[in-house]
Amino acid sequence: MSVSVFNRCWSKVILETLVRQGVTHFCIAPGSRSTPLTLEAVRLQNTNRALCHTHFDERGLGFFALGIAKSTKKPVAVIVTSGTAAANLYPAIIEARQSHVNLIVLTADRPPELLECGANQAILQENMFADYPLANLNLPRPSQDYAASWLISKIEQACHKQAEEAGVIHINVPFAEPLYDANAEEIDVHPWLAPVQRWLSQNKSWTTYPEQHQEVLIHEHWDHWRTKRGIIVAGRMPAEQAMGIASWANTMGWVLLTDIQSGVEASLPYADIWLANQTVKQKMLQADIVIQLGNRFISKRINQFLAEFKNEYWIVDENPQAVDPYHHSHTRFVAKIHHWLRAHPPLRQKPWLLEALALSKFCATFIEQQVGGNLNEAALAHHIERLLPNNGILFLGNSLFVRLVDALTKLPEGYPIHTNRGASGIDGLLATVAGIGIGSNQPVVALVGDTSALYDLNSLALFKKLTQPTILFIINNNGGAIFDMLPVDAEVKDKFYRMPHHTEFSQVASMFDLKYARPYTWADLSAVLKQAYSRREATIIEIKVAPNDGSTIYKRLIDQISYAVIGE
């Protein structure tokens, strides 16, 4: 028996199983040990059953796959070779687990006899990602002692678990040499595949799981609680679940606090600012009930409010994992949010708290005055709608700018927004943007900080693959401006936190052959955007601002609103 041929048969069954579970994108890094998987993925692409994407940097590749999975809402497979190539996927795996994104990671491995004996590029890969995958499949060396049906079943079990919970599957696949010299004819007629030939020809799953329709049961005391003083907090949620929340809360007369990731119409925008006012906050803490829809709130003030709230607390989220960092005694609904709303009809009532509305309206004018007419960090966040095309997608990086957008922006309801707020790291942000662009085939506008961009420079190579207008804003405030919010000595803060780099990104754009612009005024920016949207390619727009501008305005807004007196 040819080892190289059987390696390919083994790989064919693995990838055929994944395709039947909804995988249409394979993200592949270069490597020799992963050759059987790579060549079988290419065969799927040649028959128009999948798309293969490549990148030389495994860390970026993982986040690129994450972006595709976010935008397509389908599992995406990643193929890498053995050794540290596999380890470089760890950050993307962590983010995918934390944000419930479906990745399937295929790591080629050395066979057992080459481990811990000084063999090249051989590390301990079984269970190397610890508890971050929801399923770890440590496959044996390819062998005819295992039926193809066994291999299919093992992979399908993991995929079924992924469909129910959302997260990462790690499949570790050891291959012995030789890895090459196998032709398609030998592979397809191999006797080992004979028992599954019918399955191979039908393009269907091996196991059928009947769809379960879980009815959302109305809370037995809903008629009581819906007459009380309530607050809705809307966090990150799938776009299709955000519809109707604002009108539901408005009918109830309840306060609605919205995170920028929710896609819900902000009837009380700028909550991160006006919640700094202790008078309003104390009145809100007197609410009878808070219902949390979704999870992971950016606003520090909303998080502080939730931490202090002591009355009835309900949580609605489709994923069963815990999403309450403040550990309230609470009622938990594992359900899609729009299904839950239908099961809990609102009762028309007058608003029970008018001060929040008054302060929100005041903030709109006050913020406009404070940010001014210059092209600065806070103004860019406040007027972000000026940057967006009608049919586009917005990606927000982490650190200071996402907080400014959450605090200062009122976006149209339902505008698609993506973030990497599962672990809130700055690694892989550019790669994620590229993946979202590939997966959606729509214009993408991304805004990231300068340190985030420097951290993921390799991923700019992926932007050459994009065929829709893609605008990458790099907000260059010369370091990690988010750390300006910390009460640390200025000299220590500058050297060990902000870490000024004193660079700009024009040469970077040239290195990766990307269009570049650096506007100085809103008029400049308008002209740059008009040109960028006329091109079906990526453009880097660098906004260079003073190091402390954004953080200073942010702190000043919070400080002044906290002392505002609300008229009776």
Coordinates of C-alpha atoms in Angstrom, one line a residue:
M1 CA 0.0 0.0 0.0
S2 CA 1.3 3.5 -0.9
V3 CA 1.6 5.7 2.2
S4 CA 1.3 8.8 0.1
V5 CA -1.9 7.6 -1.6
F6 CA -3.5 6.6 1.7
N7 CA -2.6 9.9 3.3
R8 CA -4.6 11.5 0.5
C9 CA -7.6 9.1 1.0
W10 CA -7.6 9.9 4.7
S11 CA -7.5 13.6 3.9
K12 CA -10.2 13.3 1.3
V13 CA -12.6 11.8 3.8
I14 CA -11.9 14.5 6.4
L15 CA -12.4 17.4 3.9
E16 CA -15.5 15.8 2.2
T17 CA -17.0 15.5 5.7
L18 CA -16.4 19.1 6.4
V19 CA -17.8 20.3 3.1
R20 CA -21.0 18.4 3.9
Q21 CA -21.1 20.3 7.3
G22 CA -21.2 23.7 5.5
V23 CA -17.5 24.4 5.0
T24 CA -16.9 26.3 1.7
H25 CA -13.7 28.2 2.6
F26 CA -10.3 26.6 3.3
C27 CA -7.6 29.0 4.6
I28 CA -4.2 27.4 3.9
A29 CA -0.7 28.2 5.1
P30 CA 2.4 26.8 3.3
G31 CA 4.0 23.7 4.7
S32 CA 5.1 20.2 3.7
R33 CA 3.6 18.0 6.4
S34 CA 0.1 19.4 5.5
T35 CA 0.5 18.5 1.8
P36 CA -2.2 15.7 1.8
L37 CA -4.8 18.1 3.3
T38 CA -3.7 21.0 1.0
L39 CA -3.9 19.0 -2.2
E40 CA -7.3 17.6 -1.3
A41 CA -8.6 21.2 -0.6
V42 CA -7.3 22.3 -4.0
R43 CA -9.2 19.4 -5.6
L44 CA -12.4 20.6 -4.0
Q45 CA -11.7 24.1 -5.4
N46 CA -11.0 22.7 -8.8
T47 CA -14.5 21.1 -8.8
N48 CA -16.1 24.4 -7.6
R49 CA -17.1 22.9 -4.3
A50 CA -14.9 25.2 -2.1
L51 CA -12.6 28.2 -2.2
C52 CA -9.0 28.1 -1.1
H53 CA -7.2 31.1 0.4
T54 CA -3.6 31.4 1.3
H55 CA -1.4 33.5 3.6
F56 CA 2.2 33.1 4.7
D57 CA 1.6 34.1 8.3
E58 CA -0.4 31.5 10.4
R59 CA -1.4 34.1 13.0
G60 CA -2.9 36.3 10.3
L61 CA -4.4 33.3 8.6
G62 CA -6.3 32.3 11.7
F63 CA -7.8 35.8 12.0
F64 CA -8.5 35.9 8.3
A65 CA -10.5 32.7 8.7
L66 CA -12.3 34.3 11.7
G67 CA -13.3 37.3 9.5
I68 CA -14.7 35.0 6.8
A69 CA -16.6 33.0 9.4
K70 CA -18.0 36.2 11.0
S71 CA -19.3 37.5 7.7
T72 CA -20.6 34.3 6.1
K73 CA -22.0 32.8 9.4
K74 CA -20.6 29.5 8.3
P75 CA -17.7 27.3 9.7
V76 CA -14.3 28.0 8.0
A77 CA -11.5 25.5 8.0
V78 CA -7.8 26.4 8.5
I79 CA -5.0 24.1 7.3
V80 CA -1.5 24.4 8.7
T81 CA 1.7 22.3 8.9
S82 CA 3.2 21.0 12.1
G83 CA 5.3 22.8 14.8
T84 CA 5.0 26.4 15.7
A85 CA 2.9 27.0 12.6
A86 CA 0.1 25.4 14.6
A87 CA 0.9 27.4 17.8
N88 CA 0.5 30.7 15.9
L89 CA -3.2 30.0 15.5
Y90 CA -3.8 30.2 19.3
P91 CA -4.8 33.9 19.4
A92 CA -7.5 33.4 16.7
I93 CA -8.7 30.3 18.4
I94 CA -9.1 32.2 21.7
E95 CA -11.0 35.0 20.0
A96 CA -13.3 32.5 18.1
R97 CA -14.1 30.7 21.3
Q98 CA -14.8 33.8 23.3
S99 CA -17.0 35.3 20.5
H100 CA -18.7 32.0 19.5
V101 CA -17.4 31.9 15.9
N102 CA -17.1 28.6 14.1
L103 CA -13.5 27.7 13.1
I104 CA -12.3 24.2 12.2
V105 CA -8.5 24.0 12.7
L106 CA -6.6 21.2 10.9
T107 CA -3.1 20.9 12.2
A108 CA -0.8 18.4 10.3
D109 CA 1.5 16.6 12.7
R110 CA 4.5 14.3 12.8
P111 CA 3.6 10.6 13.5
P112 CA 4.1 9.5 17.2
E113 CA 7.5 7.9 16.6
L114 CA 9.0 11.3 15.7
L115 CA 7.8 13.0 18.9
E116 CA 10.2 13.8 21.7
C117 CA 13.2 12.3 20.0
G118 CA 14.9 15.3 18.4
A119 CA 13.0 15.1 15.1
N120 CA 12.7 18.4 13.2
Q121 CA 9.5 20.5 13.5
A122 CA 8.0 18.0 15.9
I123 CA 6.2 19.4 18.9
L124 CA 3.5 18.1 21.2
Q125 CA 0.3 19.0 19.3
E126 CA -2.4 16.9 20.9
N127 CA -4.8 19.0 22.9
M128 CA -2.3 21.9 22.5
F129 CA -5.1 24.5 22.6
A130 CA -6.3 23.2 26.0
D131 CA -10.0 23.9 26.7
Y132 CA -10.5 26.6 24.0
P133 CA -11.8 24.2 21.4
L134 CA -15.2 22.7 22.1
A135 CA -13.9 19.5 20.5
N136 CA -10.4 18.1 20.2
L137 CA -10.0 15.3 17.7
N138 CA -6.5 13.7 18.0
L139 CA -6.6 11.4 15.0
P140 CA -4.3 8.3 14.7
R141 CA -1.8 7.9 11.9
P142 CA -3.8 7.1 8.7
S143 CA -4.5 3.4 8.7
Q144 CA -6.9 1.0 7.0
D145 CA -7.5 -0.5 10.5
Y146 CA -10.0 2.3 10.9
A147 CA -13.0 2.3 8.7
A148 CA -13.8 5.4 6.7
S149 CA -17.2 5.5 8.3
W150 CA -15.5 5.8 11.7
L151 CA -13.5 8.8 10.6
I152 CA -16.7 10.4 9.1
S153 CA -18.6 9.8 12.3
K154 CA -16.0 11.2 14.6
I155 CA -15.7 14.4 12.6
E156 CA -19.5 14.8 12.3
Q157 CA -20.0 14.4 16.0
A158 CA -17.7 17.3 16.6
C159 CA -19.4 19.4 13.9
H160 CA -22.8 18.7 15.4
K161 CA -21.5 19.9 18.8
Q162 CA -20.2 23.0 17.0
A163 CA -23.6 23.6 15.4
E164 CA -25.2 23.5 18.8
E165 CA -22.7 25.6 20.8
A166 CA -20.6 27.6 18.3
G167 CA -16.8 27.7 18.7
V168 CA -13.7 25.9 17.6
I169 CA -12.9 22.3 16.6
H170 CA -9.3 21.2 16.6
I171 CA -8.4 18.2 14.4
N172 CA -4.8 17.1 14.8
V173 CA -3.8 14.9 11.8
P174 CA -0.4 13.1 11.9
F175 CA 1.1 12.0 8.6
A176 CA 4.0 9.7 7.9
E177 CA 6.2 10.2 4.8
P178 CA 6.1 10.0 1.9
L179 CA 3.7 12.9 1.4
Y180 CA 3.8 13.2 -2.4
D181 CA 3.5 11.1 -5.5
A182 CA -0.2 10.3 -5.3
N183 CA -2.5 10.8 -8.3
A184 CA -6.2 11.4 -8.2
E185 CA -7.1 8.1 -10.0
E186 CA -5.3 6.0 -7.4
I187 CA -7.0 7.9 -4.6
D188 CA -10.6 7.8 -5.8
V189 CA -10.6 4.0 -6.5
H190 CA -8.8 3.0 -3.3
P191 CA -10.5 -0.1 -1.8
W192 CA -10.7 1.7 1.6
L193 CA -13.2 4.1 0.2
A194 CA -15.5 1.5 -1.4
P195 CA -17.9 1.3 1.6
V196 CA -18.5 5.0 1.5
Q197 CA -18.6 5.5 -2.3
R198 CA -22.4 6.1 -2.2
W199 CA -21.9 8.8 0.4
L200 CA -19.1 10.4 -1.6
S201 CA -21.4 10.6 -4.7
Q202 CA -24.5 12.0 -2.9
N203 CA -23.1 15.1 -1.2
K204 CA -25.0 14.5 2.0
S205 CA -24.2 14.1 5.7
W206 CA -23.5 10.6 7.1
T207 CA -25.7 11.3 10.1
T208 CA -28.9 13.2 10.0
Y209 CA -30.0 15.3 13.0
P210 CA -33.6 16.4 12.8
E211 CA -33.9 20.1 13.5
Q212 CA -35.2 20.8 17.0
H213 CA -37.6 23.6 17.3
Q214 CA -37.3 24.9 20.9
E215 CA -40.3 27.0 21.8
V216 CA -39.5 29.9 24.0
L217 CA -41.8 29.6 27.1
I218 CA -43.2 32.8 28.5
H219 CA -42.1 33.6 32.1
E220 CA -44.8 32.5 34.5
H221 CA -44.8 36.0 36.1
W222 CA -44.4 38.1 33.0
D223 CA -47.8 39.8 33.5
H224 CA -46.4 41.0 36.9
W225 CA -43.0 42.1 35.7
R226 CA -44.1 43.9 32.6
T227 CA -46.0 46.4 34.7
K228 CA -42.8 47.3 36.7
R229 CA -40.1 49.9 36.1
G230 CA -37.6 48.2 33.7
I231 CA -34.4 48.7 31.9
I232 CA -33.2 46.9 28.7
V233 CA -29.5 46.6 28.1
A234 CA -28.7 45.5 24.5
G235 CA -25.2 44.1 24.0
R236 CA -23.5 42.3 21.2
M237 CA -26.0 40.1 19.2
P238 CA -26.5 38.8 15.7
A239 CA -28.0 41.4 13.4
E240 CA -31.1 39.4 12.7
Q241 CA -32.0 39.3 16.4
A242 CA -31.8 43.1 16.9
M243 CA -34.9 44.0 15.0
G244 CA -37.9 45.2 17.0
I245 CA -36.0 45.7 20.4
A246 CA -36.3 49.5 20.3
S247 CA -40.0 49.6 19.6
W248 CA -40.6 46.9 22.2
A249 CA -38.8 48.9 24.9
N250 CA -40.5 52.1 23.7
T251 CA -44.0 50.5 24.1
M252 CA -43.1 49.3 27.6
G253 CA -41.9 52.8 28.5
W254 CA -38.6 51.3 29.7
V255 CA -35.1 52.7 29.5
L256 CA -33.1 51.2 26.7
L257 CA -29.3 51.2 26.9
T258 CA -27.5 50.1 23.7
D259 CA -24.0 49.0 22.9
I260 CA -22.6 49.9 19.5
Q261 CA -22.2 46.2 18.7
S262 CA -25.9 45.6 19.1
G263 CA -27.2 47.2 15.9
V264 CA -30.2 48.3 17.9
E265 CA -31.6 51.9 17.4
A266 CA -30.2 54.0 20.2
S267 CA -33.3 55.9 21.5
L268 CA -31.0 57.1 24.4
P269 CA -27.7 57.5 22.7
Y270 CA -24.4 58.5 24.4
A271 CA -25.2 56.4 27.5
D272 CA -21.5 55.9 28.2
I273 CA -21.3 59.7 28.7
W274 CA -24.6 60.5 30.5
L275 CA -24.4 57.6 32.8
A276 CA -21.5 59.4 34.4
N277 CA -24.2 61.6 36.0
Q278 CA -24.7 60.2 39.5
T279 CA -28.2 61.7 39.8
V280 CA -29.5 59.8 36.8
K281 CA -27.6 56.7 37.7
Q282 CA -29.0 56.5 41.2
K283 CA -32.6 56.8 39.8
M284 CA -31.9 54.0 37.3
L285 CA -30.6 51.8 40.1
Q286 CA -34.2 52.0 41.5
A287 CA -35.6 50.1 38.6
D288 CA -37.4 46.9 39.5
I289 CA -35.9 44.8 36.7
V290 CA -33.1 44.8 34.2
I291 CA -33.3 42.5 31.2
Q292 CA -29.9 41.9 29.4
L293 CA -30.2 41.1 25.8
G294 CA -26.9 39.8 24.3
N295 CA -23.5 40.2 26.0
R296 CA -20.2 42.0 26.2
F297 CA -20.7 45.7 26.8
I298 CA -18.0 48.2 25.8
S299 CA -19.1 51.1 27.9
K300 CA -17.4 51.4 31.3
R301 CA -20.4 53.3 32.7
I302 CA -22.9 50.7 31.6
N303 CA -20.8 48.0 33.1
Q304 CA -20.5 49.9 36.4
F305 CA -24.3 50.3 36.4
L306 CA -24.8 46.6 35.8
A307 CA -22.3 45.8 38.6
E308 CA -24.2 47.9 41.1
F309 CA -27.8 46.9 40.2
K310 CA -29.3 44.6 42.9
N311 CA -32.9 44.0 41.9
E312 CA -34.5 41.4 39.5
Y313 CA -32.2 40.5 36.6
W314 CA -32.9 38.5 33.5
I315 CA -30.5 37.5 30.7
V316 CA -31.5 36.5 27.1
D317 CA -28.8 35.0 24.9
E318 CA -28.8 32.1 22.4
N319 CA -25.5 30.7 23.7
P320 CA -25.7 28.7 26.9
Q321 CA -22.4 30.0 28.3
A322 CA -22.4 32.4 31.2
V323 CA -22.5 36.1 30.1
D324 CA -22.8 37.9 33.4
P325 CA -19.4 39.0 34.8
Y326 CA -21.1 40.4 37.9
H327 CA -22.8 37.2 38.9
H328 CA -26.3 38.4 39.6
S329 CA -28.9 36.1 41.0
H330 CA -30.8 35.9 37.7
T331 CA -33.2 34.2 35.4
R332 CA -31.5 32.8 32.3
F333 CA -33.2 32.4 28.9
V334 CA -31.2 30.4 26.3
A335 CA -33.0 31.7 23.3
K336 CA -32.8 33.9 20.2
I337 CA -33.6 37.4 21.3
H338 CA -36.3 38.1 18.7
H339 CA -38.0 34.8 19.6
W340 CA -38.0 35.8 23.3
L341 CA -39.6 39.2 22.5
R342 CA -42.4 37.5 20.6
A343 CA -43.1 35.2 23.6
H344 CA -43.1 38.2 26.0
P345 CA -45.5 40.8 24.6
P346 CA -45.1 44.4 25.8
L347 CA -47.6 46.3 27.8
R348 CA -48.1 49.9 26.6
Q349 CA -47.0 52.3 29.4
K350 CA -45.7 55.8 29.8
P351 CA -41.9 56.2 30.3
W352 CA -41.0 55.9 34.0
L353 CA -37.8 57.8 33.8
L354 CA -37.6 61.1 31.9
E355 CA -34.2 62.3 33.2
A356 CA -32.3 59.9 31.0
L357 CA -34.0 61.2 27.9
A358 CA -33.3 64.8 28.9
L359 CA -29.6 64.1 29.6
S360 CA -29.2 62.1 26.3
K361 CA -30.6 65.1 24.3
F362 CA -28.4 67.5 26.1
C363 CA -25.4 65.2 25.4
A364 CA -26.0 65.4 21.6
T365 CA -25.5 69.2 21.6
F366 CA -22.8 69.2 24.2
I367 CA -20.7 66.5 22.4
E368 CA -21.0 68.5 19.1
Q369 CA -19.5 71.5 20.9
Q370 CA -16.7 69.7 22.5
V371 CA -15.4 67.7 19.5
G372 CA -15.4 70.8 17.3
G373 CA -15.0 71.0 13.5
N374 CA -11.5 69.6 13.2
L375 CA -10.7 66.2 11.9
N376 CA -9.7 64.7 15.2
E377 CA -10.2 61.3 16.9
A378 CA -13.4 62.2 18.8
A379 CA -14.9 64.0 15.8
L380 CA -14.3 61.0 13.6
A381 CA -16.0 58.8 16.1
H382 CA -18.9 61.2 16.6
H383 CA -19.5 61.6 12.8
I384 CA -18.7 58.1 11.8
E385 CA -21.8 57.8 9.6
R386 CA -20.1 60.3 7.2
L387 CA -17.6 57.5 6.4
L388 CA -20.0 54.7 5.6
P389 CA -21.5 53.6 2.3
N390 CA -25.1 52.5 2.2
N391 CA -24.3 48.9 1.5
G392 CA -21.2 48.5 3.5
I393 CA -19.9 46.9 6.7
L394 CA -18.2 48.6 9.6
F395 CA -15.3 47.0 11.6
L396 CA -14.1 48.7 14.8
G397 CA -10.8 47.8 16.3
N398 CA -10.1 47.7 20.0
S399 CA -8.7 50.1 22.6
L400 CA -9.6 53.8 22.6
F401 CA -11.4 54.3 19.3
V402 CA -14.0 51.6 19.8
R403 CA -14.9 53.3 23.2
L404 CA -15.2 56.7 21.5
V405 CA -17.5 55.3 18.9
D406 CA -19.6 53.5 21.5
A407 CA -19.8 56.7 23.6
L408 CA -20.2 59.3 20.9
T409 CA -22.0 57.7 17.9
K410 CA -25.6 57.2 16.9
L411 CA -25.6 54.8 13.9
P412 CA -28.6 53.9 11.8
E413 CA -30.4 50.8 13.1
G414 CA -29.2 47.5 11.6
Y415 CA -26.0 48.8 10.0
P416 CA -23.7 45.7 10.0
I417 CA -20.9 46.1 12.6
H418 CA -18.1 43.7 13.5
T419 CA -15.6 43.7 16.3
N420 CA -13.1 41.3 17.9
R421 CA -14.4 41.8 21.4
G422 CA -14.3 38.2 22.5
A423 CA -10.9 38.6 24.0
S424 CA -10.5 42.3 23.0
G425 CA -7.0 41.8 21.8
I426 CA -5.2 44.0 19.2
D427 CA -3.7 41.0 17.4
G428 CA -5.1 40.0 14.0
L429 CA -7.5 43.0 13.5
L430 CA -6.3 43.7 10.0
A431 CA -6.5 40.0 9.0
T432 CA -10.1 39.9 10.4
V433 CA -11.0 42.9 8.2
A434 CA -9.7 41.2 5.1
G435 CA -11.6 38.1 5.9
I436 CA -14.8 40.0 6.4
G437 CA -14.3 41.6 3.0
I438 CA -13.7 38.2 1.3
G439 CA -16.6 36.6 3.1
S440 CA -19.1 39.3 2.5
N441 CA -18.0 40.6 -0.9
Q442 CA -19.2 44.0 0.2
P443 CA -17.4 47.4 0.9
V444 CA -15.8 47.4 4.3
V445 CA -14.8 50.4 6.4
A446 CA -12.4 49.5 9.2
L447 CA -11.0 51.8 11.9
V448 CA -8.1 50.7 14.0
G449 CA -5.4 52.2 16.1
D450 CA -1.8 52.7 15.1
T451 CA -0.4 50.1 17.6
S452 CA -3.0 47.6 16.4
A453 CA -1.9 48.2 12.8
L454 CA 1.8 47.8 13.6
Y455 CA 1.0 44.6 15.5
D456 CA -0.6 43.0 12.4
L457 CA 1.4 44.5 9.5
N458 CA 1.9 41.2 7.7
S459 CA -1.8 40.9 7.2
L460 CA -1.8 43.9 4.8
A461 CA -0.7 41.4 2.2
L462 CA -4.3 40.0 2.4
F463 CA -5.7 43.3 1.3
K464 CA -4.5 42.7 -2.2
K465 CA -7.1 39.9 -2.4
L466 CA -10.0 42.2 -1.9
T467 CA -12.1 43.2 -5.0
Q468 CA -14.6 45.6 -3.3
P469 CA -13.9 49.1 -2.0
T470 CA -12.2 48.6 1.3
I471 CA -11.2 51.6 3.5
L472 CA -8.7 50.9 6.3
F473 CA -8.5 54.0 8.7
I474 CA -5.4 54.0 10.9
I475 CA -5.9 56.4 13.7
N476 CA -2.3 57.4 14.5
N477 CA -2.0 59.0 17.9
N478 CA 1.6 57.8 18.3
G479 CA 1.1 54.9 20.6
G480 CA -1.5 53.3 22.9
A481 CA -3.7 56.3 23.8
I482 CA -6.1 54.1 25.7
F483 CA -3.5 54.1 28.5
D484 CA -4.0 57.8 29.0
M485 CA -7.1 56.9 31.0
L486 CA -4.9 55.1 33.6
P487 CA -3.8 56.8 36.9
V488 CA -0.1 56.1 36.3
D489 CA 2.8 58.5 36.5
A490 CA 3.2 60.3 33.1
E491 CA 6.8 59.3 32.5
V492 CA 6.1 55.6 33.3
K493 CA 2.9 55.7 31.3
D494 CA 4.7 57.0 28.2
K495 CA 7.6 54.5 28.3
F496 CA 5.9 51.4 29.5
Y497 CA 2.3 51.8 28.4
R498 CA 1.8 54.2 25.5
M499 CA 5.2 53.3 23.9
P500 CA 5.4 56.1 21.2
H501 CA 6.7 54.8 17.9
H502 CA 7.1 58.0 15.9
T503 CA 6.2 56.4 12.6
E504 CA 3.7 56.9 9.8
F505 CA 2.2 54.4 7.4
S506 CA 2.8 55.8 3.9
Q507 CA 5.9 53.6 3.5
V508 CA 3.9 50.6 4.8
A509 CA 1.3 51.2 2.1
S510 CA 4.0 51.4 -0.5
M511 CA 5.6 48.2 0.7
F512 CA 2.3 46.3 0.2
D513 CA 1.3 48.2 -3.0
L514 CA -1.8 49.7 -1.4
K515 CA -3.4 53.1 -2.1
Y516 CA -2.7 55.6 0.6
A517 CA -4.0 59.0 1.7
R518 CA -3.5 61.3 4.7
P519 CA -6.3 63.9 4.8
Y520 CA -5.9 66.9 7.1
T521 CA -9.5 68.3 7.0
W522 CA -13.0 66.9 6.6
A523 CA -13.0 68.4 3.1
D524 CA -9.8 66.5 2.3
L525 CA -11.4 63.3 3.7
S526 CA -14.5 63.7 1.7
A527 CA -12.5 63.9 -1.5
V528 CA -10.3 60.9 -0.5
L529 CA -13.4 58.8 0.3
K530 CA -15.1 59.6 -3.0
Q531 CA -12.0 58.4 -4.9
A532 CA -11.5 55.4 -2.7
Y533 CA -15.1 54.2 -3.1
S534 CA -14.7 54.4 -6.9
R535 CA -12.0 51.7 -6.7
R536 CA -12.6 48.0 -6.2
E537 CA -9.5 47.7 -4.0
A538 CA -8.2 48.7 -0.6
T539 CA -7.1 52.1 0.5
I540 CA -5.3 53.0 3.7
I541 CA -6.4 56.4 5.2
E542 CA -4.1 57.6 7.9
I543 CA -5.6 60.1 10.4
K544 CA -2.7 61.6 12.3
V545 CA -3.8 63.2 15.5
A546 CA -2.1 64.6 18.7
P547 CA -1.4 61.9 21.2
N548 CA -3.9 63.0 23.9
D549 CA -6.6 64.6 21.8
G550 CA -9.1 61.8 21.9
S551 CA -8.6 60.8 25.5
T552 CA -8.6 64.4 26.7
I553 CA -12.0 65.1 25.1
Y554 CA -13.4 61.8 26.3
K555 CA -12.3 62.5 29.9
R556 CA -13.6 66.1 29.8
L557 CA -17.0 65.0 28.5
I558 CA -17.4 62.4 31.3
D559 CA -16.2 64.8 33.9
Q560 CA -18.5 67.7 33.0
I561 CA -21.6 65.5 32.5
S562 CA -21.0 63.9 35.9
Y563 CA -21.7 67.3 37.5
A564 CA -24.5 68.4 35.3
V565 CA -27.7 69.5 37.2
I566 CA -30.9 68.2 35.7
G567 CA -33.9 70.5 36.0
E568 CA -37.0 69.2 37.8

